[in-house]
């Protein structure tokens, strides 16, 4: 196809001028400077006009000869003498000499030209043209040159232009690319240019120019052969990407011209797409199935090959840290054992670029401030990738003098106490950066919003020390002149403002501003919260603009799951978390499982009377099947809470519950048999809770601590006092892993004016207490040896969480659980605790948290199993 196209092009370009040139004699022409007659200075035109005439005569196949520059001055003195013109032309070898003049009168001008032919009989011809305005000069010169060409070569004009062969491309669209028009002088060079112009449209495989003689002149015929169009694009052999994904990156579509260059370009695009997924051995070819009406189906044939993975990562120049240590630092990793279900060994170019910075930071944060890491060398060998990092470590620098100068708002020694670099033995760039942020926060909390802290680093190469001087420019204290809230169409302004820790006419505080944004996000009313600060009416004033993007806060949900306690269960709820834009929460929910049915209506007002006092109520109806009895409960609760300190809230509630206990097993303990019938609980409970966890599921840092006291006996049949203390701590560790220690203590005693039911005592066992044991499997026994709940309990959980697929929220966990329940008057004895250990997986899936964990009992009693799997999916309430 390409050879045919190129051959047709060459024939069309070469033969058309050749056939025309041989149909008439070659003419040699010398064009002399024109004389300019005008009041203003237009002398530059005496050479410009001849140049324009020369160009047009060349297009008409005239041979232009140039006289010697020495004779031009003689010609200018001759002032148009034909004899002198003939002598100049003869000396230059020209058979035809052209000269003339331009006369300008006001806006009008006239062009006079003479053509002197000195071969054979000498003939002098005169030509005349006129126009108005200098802008019309170019076209006027063109007309004059056409007249001269006609005189030189005879009356060869174009009488008609025709177009043949086009079926899809409109004639008018093609004609716009052809400059030659009917009535123009026949110029082969100009037609050749027209042919190139039409070819540049990209729609034609072959273009030819033919001509016919007629009485009125030459008839020019452009014959075009259109390229086929693509009817359909197909793919074969693609598994890693579907057809739609490949089409998204291509720049040809159905209906496009079948252009070989574009096809090759799209082959490269497809191959690059596959290489992004590490199919570096991919090969793409194509075929065309020709159809009627000059159409074709284009088929891309894809040979994907196997994924190319990283076989080896090596380092060159590292002497301080071994390859094994550096491999743990970078994001890129080698092909692992579980590569077929993970992304290990896949080459990600963006990660590879970041690895260079990560390695450099690793060295810089350990005193090697001269360390350099070169761009990694990536080598493909068959179906494997080999990567090498070149490292120049340099010497290690210790921390020398550390000082703070400039605008100090507190004594230097107090600022130094808050800096961490003073505690480092070796220079650490990350620590210095964090110290800059820490000092900046100190100044911003005092209103210096534009404080500038710059660390000046001085390297002592002789002693390998780094002296650090923090230079402080505090600027002016800034006040919040106004706080503007926008974007909220439903949520009321006061709901947003009450979450802010910054206020108008108060000093700027970066720490309180960050906390304000955190509070707004925790409301979960907004998809996004944007903060912008603008200059106020003075250089010590700032306008704070908060723009929110609201999201739907009302929802209706259906769901379900499974747990080792509830078995299969289904849930349904109707919730409005921002009722009437007031921030109130109203929820109606129901859950039905294999062992229970629960229905609940809840309402919460987070700011009662516009105070930081949360109030609410719950009404519930619950039926539950316990191992030894069944219980139906109906009741309600009123509650309130308010913040006391940072991350800390005080909770109070009053509960009234009517429970009917029935279907008690005959072999149940006497204390359980005594519960049969209706029991009324009237209790109050106070709780102090500190919660600084970064997130509820898959927590990585923070702690949850609480202490609660419940007193029952404000009426009703049941009277007891229950104390429960709980503390859980999360510690971020290396490589994104997390350690967790959790402890829980409980004690309950019966009060004299009522009795303590078994369902208000303590049991352990199951996924949320001591894994490996069945639910409520750890219990106390009464004086008859019967199973009962305990009056006290202790529980300890230790976990090590390992992120397996961080982007998907998949975490592996290993654990040790310890716990025991003690009967009445039985002291807590840690030597009697039950222990288990195990591991499992957790996934924060779109349908809710999923847990799969196996607990192995370390001290099984006779008749007990050694362990069991625990599984839960979804959230149980």
mmCIF file of N, CA, C and O in Angstrom, residues 438-476:
data_model
loop_
_atom_site.group_PDB
_atom_site.id
_atom_site.type_symbol
_atom_site.label_atom_id
_atom_site.label_comp_id
_atom_site.label_asym_id
_atom_site.label_seq_id
_atom_site.Cartn_x
_atom_site.Cartn_y
_atom_site.Cartn_z
ATOM 1 N N UNK A 438 6.934 21.931 64.456
ATOM 2 C CA UNK A 438 6.580 22.093 65.869
ATOM 3 C C UNK A 438 6.726 23.537 66.307
ATOM 4 O O UNK A 438 5.857 24.083 67.011
ATOM 5 N N UNK A 439 7.817 24.180 65.903
ATOM 6 C CA UNK A 439 8.012 25.592 66.257
ATOM 7 C C UNK A 439 6.958 26.454 65.567
ATOM 8 O O UNK A 439 6.411 27.401 66.154
ATOM 9 N N UNK A 440 6.656 26.119 64.300
ATOM 10 C CA UNK A 440 5.626 26.868 63.579
ATOM 11 C C UNK A 440 4.292 26.775 64.296
ATOM 12 O O UNK A 440 3.557 27.765 64.404
ATOM 13 N N UNK A 441 3.959 25.578 64.804
ATOM 14 C CA UNK A 441 2.698 25.415 65.529
ATOM 15 C C UNK A 441 2.679 26.248 66.805
ATOM 16 O O UNK A 441 1.639 26.810 67.177
ATOM 17 N N UNK A 442 3.818 26.332 67.471
ATOM 18 C CA UNK A 442 3.889 27.146 68.693
ATOM 19 C C UNK A 442 3.577 28.599 68.366
ATOM 20 O O UNK A 442 2.798 29.263 69.074
ATOM 21 N N UNK A 443 4.174 29.107 67.305
ATOM 22 C CA UNK A 443 3.946 30.498 66.926
ATOM 23 C C UNK A 443 2.523 30.709 66.397
ATOM 24 O O UNK A 443 1.897 31.739 66.681
ATOM 25 N N UNK A 444 2.013 29.731 65.610
ATOM 26 C CA UNK A 444 0.663 29.910 65.066
ATOM 27 C C UNK A 444 -0.382 29.917 66.173
ATOM 28 O O UNK A 444 -1.405 30.600 66.068
ATOM 29 N N UNK A 445 -0.135 29.160 67.249
ATOM 30 C CA UNK A 445 -1.081 29.162 68.356
ATOM 31 C C UNK A 445 -1.081 30.472 69.129
ATOM 32 O O UNK A 445 -1.994 30.733 69.922
ATOM 33 N N UNK A 446 -0.085 31.295 68.916
ATOM 34 C CA UNK A 446 -0.039 32.621 69.537
ATOM 35 C C UNK A 446 -0.460 33.706 68.558
ATOM 36 O O UNK A 446 -0.254 34.891 68.801
ATOM 37 N N UNK A 447 -1.018 33.289 67.404
ATOM 38 C CA UNK A 447 -1.554 34.251 66.452
ATOM 39 C C UNK A 447 -0.618 34.627 65.330
ATOM 40 O O UNK A 447 -0.998 35.390 64.437
ATOM 41 N N UNK A 448 0.600 34.074 65.306
ATOM 42 C CA UNK A 448 1.547 34.425 64.247
ATOM 43 C C UNK A 448 1.344 33.465 63.075
ATOM 44 O O UNK A 448 2.065 32.467 62.910
ATOM 45 N N UNK A 449 0.346 33.783 62.259
ATOM 46 C CA UNK A 449 -0.067 32.881 61.178
ATOM 47 C C UNK A 449 0.981 32.778 60.086
ATOM 48 O O UNK A 449 1.027 31.779 59.368
ATOM 49 N N UNK A 450 1.816 33.807 59.940
ATOM 50 C CA UNK A 450 2.783 33.822 58.841
ATOM 51 C C UNK A 450 4.218 33.727 59.353
ATOM 52 O O UNK A 450 5.146 34.222 58.710
ATOM 53 N N UNK A 451 4.393 33.103 60.501
ATOM 54 C CA UNK A 451 5.744 32.940 61.036
ATOM 55 C C UNK A 451 6.585 32.105 60.075
ATOM 56 O O UNK A 451 6.121 31.110 59.515
ATOM 57 N N UNK A 452 7.837 32.518 59.901
ATOM 58 C CA UNK A 452 8.758 31.840 58.989
ATOM 59 C C UNK A 452 9.921 31.291 59.806
ATOM 60 O O UNK A 452 10.649 32.052 60.440
ATOM 61 N N UNK A 453 10.060 29.967 59.807
ATOM 62 C CA UNK A 453 11.153 29.319 60.540
ATOM 63 C C UNK A 453 12.042 28.628 59.519
ATOM 64 O O UNK A 453 11.574 27.752 58.757
ATOM 65 N N UNK A 454 13.300 29.006 59.506
ATOM 66 C CA UNK A 454 14.226 28.482 58.500
ATOM 67 C C UNK A 454 15.442 27.873 59.197
ATOM 68 O O UNK A 454 16.121 28.547 59.968
ATOM 69 N N UNK A 455 15.722 26.578 58.957
ATOM 70 C CA UNK A 455 16.911 25.966 59.575
ATOM 71 C C UNK A 455 18.163 26.225 58.722
ATOM 72 O O UNK A 455 18.204 25.857 57.549
ATOM 73 N N UNK A 456 19.154 26.851 59.319
ATOM 74 C CA UNK A 456 20.428 27.087 58.623
ATOM 75 C C UNK A 456 21.389 25.953 58.998
ATOM 76 O O UNK A 456 21.677 25.726 60.175
ATOM 77 N N UNK A 457 21.851 25.219 57.996
ATOM 78 C CA UNK A 457 22.679 24.033 58.213
ATOM 79 C C UNK A 457 24.131 24.375 57.878
ATOM 80 O O UNK A 457 24.433 24.844 56.774
ATOM 81 N N UNK A 458 25.027 24.132 58.820
ATOM 82 C CA UNK A 458 26.455 24.324 58.597
ATOM 83 C C UNK A 458 27.161 22.979 58.786
ATOM 84 O O UNK A 458 27.103 22.378 59.861
ATOM 85 N N UNK A 459 27.827 22.510 57.736
ATOM 86 C CA UNK A 459 28.507 21.206 57.789
ATOM 87 C C UNK A 459 29.980 21.400 58.140
ATOM 88 O O UNK A 459 30.679 22.202 57.505
ATOM 89 N N UNK A 460 30.425 20.676 59.127
ATOM 90 C CA UNK A 460 31.827 20.666 59.542
ATOM 91 C C UNK A 460 32.446 19.357 59.041
ATOM 92 O O UNK A 460 32.317 18.304 59.661
ATOM 93 N N UNK A 461 33.094 19.435 57.863
ATOM 94 C CA UNK A 461 33.620 18.222 57.238
ATOM 95 C C UNK A 461 34.830 17.669 57.988
ATOM 96 O O UNK A 461 35.117 16.476 57.891
ATOM 97 N N UNK A 462 35.531 18.531 58.719
ATOM 98 C CA UNK A 462 36.698 18.041 59.468
ATOM 99 C C UNK A 462 36.273 17.154 60.632
ATOM 100 O O UNK A 462 36.873 16.095 60.884
ATOM 101 N N UNK A 463 35.248 17.604 61.366
ATOM 102 C CA UNK A 463 34.799 16.857 62.542
ATOM 103 C C UNK A 463 33.534 16.042 62.281
ATOM 104 O O UNK A 463 33.020 15.385 63.190
ATOM 105 N N UNK A 464 33.015 16.109 61.016
ATOM 106 C CA UNK A 464 31.807 15.391 60.627
ATOM 107 C C UNK A 464 30.658 15.708 61.574
ATOM 108 O O UNK A 464 29.997 14.834 62.133
ATOM 109 N N UNK A 465 30.435 17.020 61.760
ATOM 110 C CA UNK A 465 29.322 17.499 62.573
ATOM 111 C C UNK A 465 28.458 18.452 61.763
ATOM 112 O O UNK A 465 28.931 19.066 60.801
ATOM 113 N N UNK A 466 27.202 18.578 62.178
ATOM 114 C CA UNK A 466 26.273 19.505 61.550
ATOM 115 C C UNK A 466 25.763 20.456 62.609
ATOM 116 O O UNK A 466 25.160 20.028 63.608
ATOM 117 N N UNK A 467 26.027 21.744 62.430
ATOM 118 C CA UNK A 467 25.481 22.770 63.317
ATOM 119 C C UNK A 467 24.168 23.265 62.718
ATOM 120 O O UNK A 467 24.088 23.549 61.512
ATOM 121 N N UNK A 468 23.149 23.364 63.548
ATOM 122 C CA UNK A 468 21.811 23.746 63.077
ATOM 123 C C UNK A 468 21.361 24.979 63.834
ATOM 124 O O UNK A 468 21.342 24.997 65.068
ATOM 125 N N UNK A 469 21.011 25.991 63.095
ATOM 126 C CA UNK A 469 20.483 27.214 63.705
ATOM 127 C C UNK A 469 19.118 27.518 63.093
ATOM 128 O O UNK A 469 18.991 27.701 61.881
ATOM 129 N N UNK A 470 18.089 27.504 63.931
ATOM 130 C CA UNK A 470 16.735 27.814 63.480
ATOM 131 C C UNK A 470 16.536 29.324 63.570
ATOM 132 O O UNK A 470 16.613 29.902 64.665
ATOM 133 N N UNK A 471 16.279 29.943 62.440
ATOM 134 C CA UNK A 471 16.083 31.395 62.377
ATOM 135 C C UNK A 471 14.587 31.672 62.302
ATOM 136 O O UNK A 471 13.888 31.151 61.422
ATOM 137 N N UNK A 472 14.084 32.484 63.221
ATOM 138 C CA UNK A 472 12.652 32.716 63.354
ATOM 139 C C UNK A 472 12.330 34.157 62.975
ATOM 140 O O UNK A 472 12.929 35.099 63.499
ATOM 141 N N UNK A 473 11.360 34.303 62.062
ATOM 142 C CA UNK A 473 10.767 35.606 61.756
ATOM 143 C C UNK A 473 9.272 35.456 62.017
ATOM 144 O O UNK A 473 8.562 34.807 61.252
ATOM 145 N N UNK A 474 8.835 36.058 63.092
ATOM 146 C CA UNK A 474 7.466 35.792 63.541
ATOM 147 C C UNK A 474 6.411 36.559 62.750
ATOM 148 O O UNK A 474 5.255 36.128 62.678
ATOM 149 N N UNK A 475 6.720 37.694 62.166
ATOM 150 C CA UNK A 475 5.709 38.504 61.496
ATOM 151 C C UNK A 475 4.764 39.135 62.505
ATOM 152 O O UNK A 475 5.078 39.261 63.696
ATOM 153 N N UNK A 476 3.595 39.500 62.044
ATOM 154 C CA UNK A 476 2.625 40.147 62.924
ATOM 155 C C UNK A 476 1.585 39.149 63.406
ATOM 156 O O UNK A 476 1.279 38.163 62.741
#
